[in-house]
Coordinates of C-alpha atoms in Angstrom, one line a residue:
M1 CA 66.0 114.9 143.4
R2 CA 62.5 113.7 142.5
T3 CA 61.5 113.9 138.4
S4 CA 58.1 116.2 138.0
L5 CA 55.4 114.5 136.4
Y6 CA 55.3 115.8 133.1
A7 CA 59.1 115.4 132.8
A8 CA 59.1 112.2 133.5
I9 CA 56.4 111.4 131.1
A10 CA 58.6 113.3 128.2
F11 CA 61.6 111.2 129.3
A12 CA 59.8 107.8 128.7
L13 CA 57.9 108.6 125.9
L14 CA 61.6 109.8 124.6
A15 CA 63.2 106.8 125.6
G16 CA 60.0 104.6 124.3
R17 CA 61.3 105.4 120.5
A18 CA 62.7 102.3 119.6
H19 CA 65.9 102.7 116.8
A20 CA 64.9 100.2 114.4
A21 CA 66.0 96.4 113.8
R22 CA 67.8 95.9 110.9
F23 CA 70.2 94.5 108.1
T24 CA 73.6 95.3 107.9
D25 CA 76.5 94.6 105.1
L26 CA 79.8 94.0 106.0
G27 CA 81.2 94.8 102.7
I28 CA 83.4 91.8 102.2
A29 CA 84.5 91.0 99.1
N30 CA 84.4 87.5 99.1
G31 CA 83.1 86.8 102.7
Q32 CA 81.4 84.0 104.5
M33 CA 80.8 84.4 108.0
T34 CA 80.9 81.8 109.7
S35 CA 80.7 82.6 114.0
L36 CA 79.1 85.8 116.1
S37 CA 79.9 86.8 119.7
H38 CA 77.5 86.3 122.4
N39 CA 75.2 89.6 121.6
G40 CA 76.5 89.3 118.0
R41 CA 78.2 92.5 117.7
I42 CA 81.4 91.1 116.4
A43 CA 82.1 88.3 113.4
A44 CA 84.4 86.8 111.7
G45 CA 85.3 84.9 108.4
I46 CA 87.1 83.5 105.8
A47 CA 87.7 85.7 102.4
G48 CA 88.6 83.7 99.8
E49 CA 92.1 82.4 101.2
S50 CA 92.0 84.9 104.4
G51 CA 90.3 85.2 107.0
W52 CA 88.4 88.3 109.1
R53 CA 87.4 89.9 111.9
W54 CA 84.1 92.1 111.5
A55 CA 83.2 95.1 114.9
K56 CA 79.8 97.2 114.8
D57 CA 81.6 99.8 115.6
R58 CA 85.3 99.1 113.5
G59 CA 84.5 97.4 110.4
P60 CA 86.3 94.7 108.8
S61 CA 89.6 94.2 109.3
V62 CA 91.7 91.3 107.8
L63 CA 93.9 89.2 110.1
T64 CA 97.5 89.1 109.0
G65 CA 98.2 85.3 108.3
F66 CA 95.4 83.7 108.7
V67 CA 93.8 81.1 105.7
E68 CA 90.5 80.7 107.5
V69 CA 88.4 81.9 110.4
E70 CA 86.2 78.9 112.0
G71 CA 84.9 80.1 115.0
M72 CA 85.6 82.6 118.7
S73 CA 84.3 82.7 121.8
A74 CA 81.6 83.9 123.5
W75 CA 83.2 87.3 123.2
A76 CA 85.3 86.9 120.5
Q77 CA 88.4 86.8 122.1
P78 CA 90.1 85.1 121.1
V79 CA 88.8 83.5 117.6
A80 CA 89.9 80.0 115.8
G81 CA 91.2 79.5 112.5
A82 CA 94.3 78.9 110.7
W83 CA 97.5 80.9 109.9
T84 CA 100.7 80.5 108.1
N85 CA 103.5 80.1 110.1
A86 CA 107.4 80.5 109.6
A87 CA 107.5 77.3 107.9
T88 CA 105.0 78.1 105.7
L89 CA 102.8 75.5 107.3
D90 CA 98.9 76.1 107.5
V91 CA 98.3 76.0 111.4
A92 CA 95.2 75.9 113.6
A93 CA 95.9 79.2 115.3
L94 CA 94.3 81.3 118.1
A95 CA 93.8 85.3 117.0
Y96 CA 93.1 88.2 119.8
S97 CA 92.4 91.3 118.7
N98 CA 95.4 92.4 119.1
S99 CA 98.0 89.7 118.4
D100 CA 99.6 91.6 115.6
L101 CA 100.7 94.2 119.0
V102 CA 102.1 91.4 121.6
G103 CA 104.0 89.2 118.6
G104 CA 101.1 87.8 117.0
P105 CA 98.8 84.2 117.4
V106 CA 98.6 81.9 119.6
E107 CA 100.1 78.7 117.7
I108 CA 98.0 75.3 118.5
G109 CA 100.8 73.5 116.6
G110 CA 99.8 69.9 115.0
L111 CA 100.2 66.5 116.5
P112 CA 103.0 64.3 117.7
G113 CA 104.3 63.3 114.4
A114 CA 102.6 65.3 112.1
T115 CA 104.1 66.3 108.9
G116 CA 101.1 68.0 107.5
L117 CA 98.9 67.2 104.6
D118 CA 99.3 69.5 101.6
G119 CA 100.9 72.2 103.4
T120 CA 98.3 71.8 106.4
L121 CA 99.0 71.0 109.8
S122 CA 95.5 71.4 111.9
V123 CA 92.8 73.8 111.5
G124 CA 90.7 75.0 114.5
Y125 CA 87.0 75.1 114.6
G126 CA 85.6 76.2 117.9
V127 CA 87.5 78.0 120.9
S128 CA 85.7 78.0 124.6
D129 CA 85.4 81.1 127.0
T130 CA 87.6 79.1 129.3
K131 CA 90.7 79.0 125.9
V132 CA 90.0 75.4 124.4
A133 CA 90.1 74.7 121.7
V134 CA 88.8 72.1 119.3
G135 CA 89.0 71.8 115.5
L136 CA 90.8 68.9 113.0
A137 CA 94.0 68.2 112.5
Y138 CA 96.5 65.2 110.9
D139 CA 97.7 62.7 112.1
D140 CA 101.6 60.6 110.8
S141 CA 99.5 59.1 108.8
G142 CA 98.0 62.3 106.8
N143 CA 94.3 60.7 108.4
A144 CA 92.0 63.9 110.0
I145 CA 92.0 63.6 113.6
A146 CA 89.2 65.7 116.1
F147 CA 91.8 67.3 118.5
R148 CA 91.2 69.2 121.8
W149 CA 94.3 71.8 122.7
D150 CA 94.6 73.7 126.5
A151 CA 98.0 76.1 127.1
G152 CA 98.3 73.4 129.9
N153 CA 98.6 70.0 128.0
G154 CA 98.7 70.9 124.6
I155 CA 97.2 69.1 121.7
A156 CA 95.5 65.7 121.4
R157 CA 93.5 63.8 119.7
L158 CA 89.8 63.4 120.8
D159 CA 88.3 60.0 120.9
V160 CA 85.4 58.4 118.8
N161 CA 84.3 55.2 118.4
R162 CA 85.8 54.6 114.8
P163 CA 89.5 55.6 115.3
D164 CA 90.9 54.7 111.8
N165 CA 87.9 56.9 110.2
Y166 CA 87.8 61.0 109.7
S167 CA 86.8 62.9 112.4
R168 CA 87.1 66.3 113.0
A169 CA 85.2 68.5 116.0
N170 CA 83.2 71.5 114.8
G171 CA 82.6 74.0 118.0
I172 CA 82.5 73.8 121.8
S173 CA 80.9 74.9 125.1
A174 CA 81.7 78.3 126.9
D175 CA 82.6 76.0 129.9
G176 CA 84.8 74.0 127.5
S177 CA 83.1 70.5 128.6
V178 CA 81.2 69.4 125.2
A179 CA 82.4 69.7 122.2
W180 CA 80.4 68.3 118.7
G181 CA 81.6 67.6 115.3
W182 CA 81.4 64.1 113.4
N183 CA 83.3 60.8 113.1
D184 CA 83.0 58.9 109.8
Q185 CA 80.9 55.7 109.6
D186 CA 82.9 52.8 107.5
D187 CA 81.0 54.0 104.4
G188 CA 82.3 57.5 104.5
F189 CA 79.1 59.0 105.3
R190 CA 79.2 61.3 108.5
S191 CA 78.0 60.3 111.9
A192 CA 77.7 63.5 114.7
V193 CA 79.5 63.7 117.4
V194 CA 79.1 64.9 120.7
W195 CA 81.8 64.4 123.9
H196 CA 80.8 65.1 126.8
D197 CA 84.5 66.0 128.8
G198 CA 86.2 64.4 125.9
V199 CA 83.8 60.9 125.6
P200 CA 81.9 60.8 122.4
T201 CA 78.9 59.5 121.7
D202 CA 77.2 59.3 118.0
L203 CA 73.8 61.0 118.0
V204 CA 71.4 58.5 116.1
D205 CA 67.7 59.1 114.6
A206 CA 64.7 57.3 116.4
Q207 CA 65.5 54.2 114.0
S208 CA 68.7 53.9 115.4
N209 CA 70.5 55.2 112.1
P210 CA 73.3 57.5 112.4
V211 CA 73.1 61.2 111.2
G212 CA 75.0 63.2 109.1
E213 CA 77.3 66.1 111.3
A214 CA 76.8 68.5 114.5
D215 CA 77.6 71.7 112.8
G216 CA 76.6 73.9 116.1
G217 CA 75.5 74.2 119.8
S218 CA 74.3 76.4 122.4
R219 CA 76.4 78.1 124.9
D220 CA 76.2 75.5 127.4
G221 CA 76.7 72.1 125.3
S222 CA 72.9 70.9 126.2
V223 CA 71.4 72.1 122.5
I224 CA 73.2 70.4 119.7
V225 CA 72.4 71.8 115.7
G226 CA 73.0 70.0 112.6
S227 CA 72.5 68.2 109.2
G228 CA 72.8 65.6 107.3
L229 CA 69.1 63.4 109.0
A230 CA 67.3 60.8 106.3
T231 CA 63.7 62.0 106.4
P232 CA 61.1 60.9 103.9
D233 CA 61.1 65.0 102.3
G234 CA 65.1 64.7 102.0
S235 CA 67.9 65.6 104.1
S236 CA 66.7 67.2 107.4
A237 CA 68.5 69.7 109.4
W238 CA 68.0 68.3 113.6
R239 CA 68.2 69.5 117.2
W240 CA 69.3 67.2 120.4
T241 CA 68.7 67.3 123.2
A242 CA 69.5 64.6 126.1
A243 CA 66.1 64.2 126.7
A244 CA 64.3 64.4 123.7
G245 CA 66.8 63.1 121.5
V246 CA 67.6 63.8 117.6
Q247 CA 64.3 65.5 116.2
P248 CA 63.9 66.9 112.9
L249 CA 63.0 70.6 111.6
G250 CA 62.1 70.3 108.3
V251 CA 63.3 70.4 104.8
P252 CA 61.3 73.3 103.5
S253 CA 60.1 73.6 100.1
L254 CA 60.1 77.5 97.4
A255 CA 57.3 79.1 97.9
P256 CA 55.7 79.2 94.7
G257 CA 56.7 82.4 92.7
R258 CA 60.1 82.2 95.3
S259 CA 63.5 81.7 94.2
A260 CA 67.0 80.3 96.0
V261 CA 70.0 81.1 94.4
A262 CA 72.9 79.3 92.5
A263 CA 76.4 78.9 94.1
P264 CA 78.8 80.5 92.2
A265 CA 81.0 78.1 91.9
S266 CA 84.0 80.5 93.8
I267 CA 81.9 79.5 97.0
E268 CA 83.2 75.9 96.7
R269 CA 86.1 76.8 98.0
T270 CA 88.4 74.3 96.0
A271 CA 90.8 75.4 96.8
L272 CA 90.7 75.1 100.2
V273 CA 89.1 71.6 99.9
A274 CA 92.3 70.5 98.1
R275 CA 94.1 71.1 101.0
H276 CA 91.0 69.6 103.4
P277 CA 90.6 65.9 101.7
E278 CA 87.7 65.5 104.8
R279 CA 86.0 68.2 102.9
A280 CA 84.6 71.5 103.3
S281 CA 82.8 73.0 106.2
A282 CA 78.9 73.1 104.7
R283 CA 78.5 76.5 106.4
V284 CA 80.5 77.7 103.5
G285 CA 80.6 75.7 101.0
D286 CA 81.2 71.7 100.6
A287 CA 82.7 70.5 97.3
A288 CA 80.7 67.6 97.8
P289 CA 77.2 68.1 97.5
Q290 CA 75.3 65.2 99.2
G291 CA 72.6 64.9 95.9
F292 CA 69.9 66.7 94.2
P293 CA 67.1 66.1 96.4
P294 CA 66.2 69.1 98.6
A295 CA 68.1 69.4 102.1
S296 CA 68.2 72.1 104.9
Y297 CA 70.7 72.5 107.1
A298 CA 71.0 74.4 110.6
F299 CA 74.3 75.4 111.5
G300 CA 73.6 78.6 114.7
V301 CA 71.6 78.4 117.6
S302 CA 70.8 80.3 120.3
D303 CA 71.4 79.9 124.2
D304 CA 67.7 78.6 124.9
G305 CA 67.4 76.5 121.5
N306 CA 65.0 78.3 120.4
V307 CA 66.1 80.0 117.5
I308 CA 68.5 77.9 114.6
V309 CA 69.5 79.6 111.6
G310 CA 71.0 77.5 108.5
R311 CA 70.6 77.3 104.5
S312 CA 68.2 74.8 103.0
G313 CA 67.5 73.6 99.3
A314 CA 69.5 71.6 96.6
F315 CA 72.7 72.4 95.5
P316 CA 73.3 74.5 93.8
M317 CA 69.8 76.7 94.8
F318 CA 70.1 77.9 98.4
F319 CA 68.4 80.3 100.3
A320 CA 68.8 81.2 104.7
T321 CA 66.3 79.6 106.9
V322 CA 64.9 79.9 110.8
W323 CA 63.7 77.6 112.6
T324 CA 61.7 78.4 115.7
P325 CA 58.8 76.2 118.0
A326 CA 56.6 79.1 116.2
T327 CA 57.0 79.4 112.7
G328 CA 59.2 76.7 111.8
M329 CA 61.6 76.4 109.8
V330 CA 61.4 79.6 107.2
R331 CA 63.3 81.6 104.6
L332 CA 65.5 84.4 106.6
D333 CA 64.4 86.9 104.3
D334 CA 60.5 86.5 105.1
Y335 CA 61.8 85.9 108.9
A336 CA 63.2 89.3 109.1
S337 CA 60.6 90.9 106.6
A338 CA 58.2 90.3 109.2
R339 CA 59.8 91.7 112.2
G340 CA 60.8 94.9 110.5
V341 CA 63.8 94.3 108.3
A342 CA 64.1 95.5 104.8
I343 CA 66.7 93.2 103.0
P344 CA 68.1 95.7 100.1
A345 CA 67.2 95.3 96.7
G346 CA 69.2 92.8 95.2
W347 CA 71.1 90.9 97.8
S348 CA 69.6 87.4 97.9
L349 CA 70.4 85.9 101.7
M350 CA 71.8 82.5 100.6
T351 CA 73.0 81.0 104.1
A352 CA 72.8 82.1 108.1
T353 CA 75.2 80.4 110.2
A354 CA 75.1 82.2 113.1
V355 CA 72.9 83.6 115.4
S356 CA 73.6 85.5 118.5
A357 CA 73.0 84.0 122.5
D358 CA 69.5 85.8 122.4
G359 CA 68.5 84.9 119.6
L360 CA 68.5 88.8 117.9
V361 CA 71.7 88.7 115.6
I362 CA 71.4 86.3 112.7
G363 CA 74.7 86.8 110.2
G364 CA 75.6 84.4 107.4
W365 CA 76.6 85.5 103.7
G366 CA 75.1 85.5 100.3
I367 CA 75.0 87.3 97.2
D368 CA 75.1 91.2 97.3
P369 CA 73.5 93.7 94.8
N370 CA 77.0 93.3 92.5
N371 CA 76.4 89.7 91.8
A372 CA 79.4 89.3 94.8
L373 CA 79.8 87.1 97.5
N374 CA 79.5 89.2 100.8
S375 CA 78.4 88.5 104.2
F376 CA 75.7 90.6 106.3
V377 CA 74.1 90.8 110.0
I378 CA 70.5 91.4 110.7
D379 CA 69.9 92.9 114.0
L380 CA 66.3 92.4 115.4
H381 CA 66.8 94.4 118.5
D382 CA 65.4 97.9 119.1
D383 CA 68.5 99.3 120.3
T384 CA 66.6 102.1 122.6
P385 CA 69.1 103.8 124.8
R386 CA 69.2 102.0 127.6
E387 CA 70.6 103.3 131.3
A388 CA 72.5 100.2 133.6
L389 CA 72.7 99.3 137.2
L390 CA 76.1 98.7 138.5
E391 CA 76.3 97.5 141.9
A392 CA 79.0 96.4 143.7
H393 CA 79.4 93.8 146.5
G394 CA 82.7 93.8 149.1
T395 CA 83.9 93.7 152.9
V396 CA 86.4 96.2 154.5
D397 CA 89.9 95.2 154.1
W398 CA 92.0 97.8 155.8
N399 CA 90.2 101.3 157.2
D400 CA 92.4 104.3 158.2
L401 CA 90.1 107.7 157.7
P402 CA 90.6 110.2 160.4
D403 CA 87.6 111.5 159.4
G404 CA 84.3 111.6 157.7
P405 CA 81.3 109.0 157.7
F406 CA 83.4 106.1 157.3
A407 CA 85.9 106.9 159.7
G408 CA 86.1 104.5 162.0
V409 CA 84.2 101.8 160.0
P410 CA 86.0 98.2 160.8
V411 CA 87.3 95.9 158.8
G412 CA 85.1 92.8 157.4
T413 CA 82.1 95.3 157.3
P414 CA 80.1 94.6 154.3
V415 CA 79.9 97.1 151.6
T416 CA 77.5 98.2 148.6
M417 CA 77.7 100.3 145.9
T418 CA 75.1 101.0 143.4
F419 CA 74.4 103.7 140.7
R420 CA 72.7 104.0 137.2
I421 CA 74.6 105.0 134.0
S422 CA 73.5 107.2 131.5
P423 CA 73.5 106.0 127.9
D424 CA 74.6 109.3 126.8
G425 CA 78.5 108.7 126.7
F426 CA 81.7 110.0 125.2
E427 CA 82.9 107.8 122.4
V428 CA 86.2 107.4 123.5
E429 CA 87.4 105.3 120.7
P430 CA 84.7 103.1 118.3
G431 CA 83.6 99.6 119.2
E432 CA 87.1 100.1 122.5
A433 CA 85.9 102.7 125.1
T434 CA 83.4 105.4 125.9
S435 CA 82.7 107.5 129.1
Y436 CA 79.0 107.6 130.5
P437 CA 77.7 110.1 132.6
V438 CA 76.9 108.8 136.3
E439 CA 73.5 110.0 136.9
L440 CA 74.6 111.2 140.4
E441 CA 71.2 111.6 142.3
T442 CA 71.2 107.7 142.5
F443 CA 75.1 107.0 143.9
S444 CA 75.1 105.7 147.7
L445 CA 78.1 103.9 149.3
V446 CA 77.3 101.8 152.2
A447 CA 80.3 100.7 154.2
G448 CA 77.6 99.2 157.6
T449 CA 75.6 102.4 158.9
A450 CA 77.5 104.6 157.3
S451 CA 77.5 106.3 153.8
D452 CA 78.3 108.6 150.9
T453 CA 77.6 109.7 148.1
L454 CA 80.1 111.5 144.5
V455 CA 79.9 115.4 143.7
A456 CA 80.0 116.4 140.4
T457 CA 82.3 117.6 138.6
P458 CA 83.6 119.4 135.4
S459 CA 83.5 115.9 133.5
G460 CA 82.2 114.0 135.5
P461 CA 81.7 111.7 137.6
N462 CA 82.1 109.0 134.9
V463 CA 82.3 105.2 134.3
W464 CA 84.6 104.0 131.4
I465 CA 83.6 101.0 130.0
A466 CA 86.6 99.4 128.0
N467 CA 86.2 97.1 125.8
D468 CA 89.0 95.2 123.6
Y469 CA 91.2 98.7 124.4
P470 CA 93.6 96.5 123.0
L471 CA 92.9 93.9 124.3
S472 CA 91.5 94.2 128.2
D473 CA 88.0 95.2 129.2
G474 CA 86.5 97.1 132.3
I475 CA 84.6 99.2 133.8
H476 CA 86.3 102.3 135.2
L477 CA 85.7 105.3 137.6
F478 CA 88.3 107.4 138.1
D479 CA 89.6 109.3 141.2
T480 CA 86.2 110.8 142.2
P481 CA 85.5 113.8 145.1
T482 CA 82.6 113.1 147.6
T483 CA 81.2 114.9 149.7
T484 CA 83.7 114.5 152.2
A485 CA 86.0 117.6 152.0
G486 CA 89.5 115.9 151.2
Q487 CA 88.2 112.7 150.3
S488 CA 87.3 110.8 147.0
M489 CA 86.6 107.2 145.5
E490 CA 88.1 105.4 143.0
F491 CA 86.6 102.1 141.3
E492 CA 88.9 100.7 138.7
L493 CA 88.2 97.0 137.1
F494 CA 91.2 95.5 134.7
N495 CA 90.9 92.4 133.3
P496 CA 93.7 91.0 130.6
G497 CA 91.6 88.8 128.4
G498 CA 89.8 91.4 127.1
D499 CA 86.1 88.3 127.4
M500 CA 83.8 91.2 129.9
F501 CA 82.4 92.3 126.7
D502 CA 82.0 92.6 122.9
S503 CA 81.7 96.0 123.0
D504 CA 81.5 99.3 124.1
D505 CA 77.6 99.8 124.0
L506 CA 75.9 100.3 126.6
G507 CA 73.0 98.2 125.8
R508 CA 73.2 94.9 126.4
I509 CA 75.1 94.6 129.0
N510 CA 74.3 91.7 131.8
R511 CA 76.7 90.0 133.6
T512 CA 78.2 89.4 136.8
F513 CA 81.7 89.5 137.8
G514 CA 83.7 87.9 141.0
P515 CA 87.3 88.5 142.1
A516 CA 89.2 86.1 140.0
F517 CA 87.7 87.4 136.9
F518 CA 90.3 90.6 137.6
E519 CA 94.3 91.3 137.4
K520 CA 93.5 94.5 139.3
A521 CA 90.4 95.5 141.6
S522 CA 90.9 98.5 143.1
W523 CA 88.4 99.9 145.3
V524 CA 89.1 102.9 148.1
V525 CA 88.3 106.1 149.3
A526 CA 91.4 108.0 150.2
A527 CA 92.1 110.9 151.7
G528 CA 95.1 112.7 150.1
G529 CA 97.9 110.2 149.6
Q530 CA 98.3 109.3 153.3
F531 CA 94.8 107.6 154.4
G532 CA 92.1 105.4 152.9
M533 CA 89.4 102.7 153.4
Y534 CA 89.9 100.2 150.6
M535 CA 87.8 97.0 150.0
A536 CA 87.9 93.2 149.1
L537 CA 85.6 93.4 145.8
D538 CA 83.2 90.2 146.3
S539 CA 80.9 91.0 143.6
V540 CA 80.1 93.6 140.6
S541 CA 77.2 93.4 138.4
I542 CA 76.1 95.7 135.6
H543 CA 72.9 95.1 133.7
D544 CA 70.7 96.4 131.5
V545 CA 67.4 98.9 132.7
D546 CA 65.1 97.3 131.2
D547 CA 63.2 95.9 133.6
G548 CA 59.8 96.3 133.2
S549 CA 59.7 98.9 136.6
D550 CA 57.7 102.2 136.4
V551 CA 60.1 104.5 135.3
I552 CA 57.3 107.1 135.1
F553 CA 57.3 107.3 138.8
A554 CA 60.2 105.8 140.1
D555 CA 62.3 108.9 141.6
G556 CA 58.8 110.2 143.1
F557 CA 55.7 111.8 141.6
E558 CA 56.4 115.3 142.0
S559 CA 59.5 117.1 141.3
Q560 CA 60.8 118.7 145.2
P561 CA 63.6 119.9 146.2

């Protein structure tokens, strides 16, 4: 049915009322965020001697047995850190959202022959979307060694150019091919390293001097950021690409009338540093400060490399920062305020540790109005409710329907299904499953020259978007009648890995999947329990409807039957 001009204008005006960008206090006592998911809707970090995971719709939860969490995959399945095992040793481990339901985390363990140091065998610092983990492990001499792990090959050293010196891998690309971290020089200072398929490259400045530490990278590993680049203004954060090499991001000074906040002694993680004599991550405080001159640090970078977050200041006075090509390095509170986010009174933003893929969600930690260490998320999305467009392609795999438009459609015939999904859904489980209405007038199922559509039911039709429910993600259009009497259609995609989405919210969904991604892909037009046209899935895409098209006239000019 076409929409009237006046109704369409009213709808467009209503849809255009943006939900404002916002600041969220995570409410995690002594919490220091270390990582964010792809869309910024899941975070993780450290709180004293424990690890935690936070979800936008669920809030924070303690990860049982974890002493720290340092990184996560794009969809936060899993997070990487260290937990205390049955032998009371702290070892690298991966935690999923339902680890407590399925026997606990995946334990990575230690290097062969290692007995650990001060009760620690290893710590996971990053994990790829392909479930490859990297981090630090102690060898049989108690030396800190960068490692790589996957389920098939187990844990192994990452090669470095100075194997007798300490090293650590701080993160890894989404596909597991690029890792980044550091390897100490002979004088004890760190030297940033990037590994491509396990081959190490030391990063240097324009004068071939080593730079300190690689702390973050884009999802494809093409942009690496870190700290420790010597400049006339102090120790600078830097950005690296293969084409441009290491480029300084600057060391901002305090503006007149502005102040930084002294880091409480608690953030220096003295207990953790005692377990990790190679020194703790600068993201959450380093008990071996680089000295009192001004310094800047970069800890996270967007997918395009153009939003970089970190901190600046002179120990122990710090403030959170953001760098973009347009702004240079500026204070995070100023950057947020210029984009409509009011930082609550009493909050001091000390460190920005992570940024979402699109650069619009920034997370970190600071001092809250209670003068306590706490974590925050700044979300710069307008969060206007948006429709989603689902499009599936496949081929007829079997067909014995006796009647209806698809009767006789031969095997191998191409099939396309498209429809829009309304954002006005019913939340089944917060952050885990929402049932969204299918906009029936947009639904189309075409096989060759034949087509059909769905019909309204008392409760739908609806599509379930599932995220971590309790681990799996999926798209579920349950059995729904078509216009052909006695026939119905089902479209169910089930991903047991839980790495499709980082929220069941319709907004910010922009992905395409092939059939290998799903454990179950059921797509069928059925007639009772006896006959059916079964379709093999080739691809499915789900995208936000936010393409700048003319929404007022998209379905016609005036209402007509």
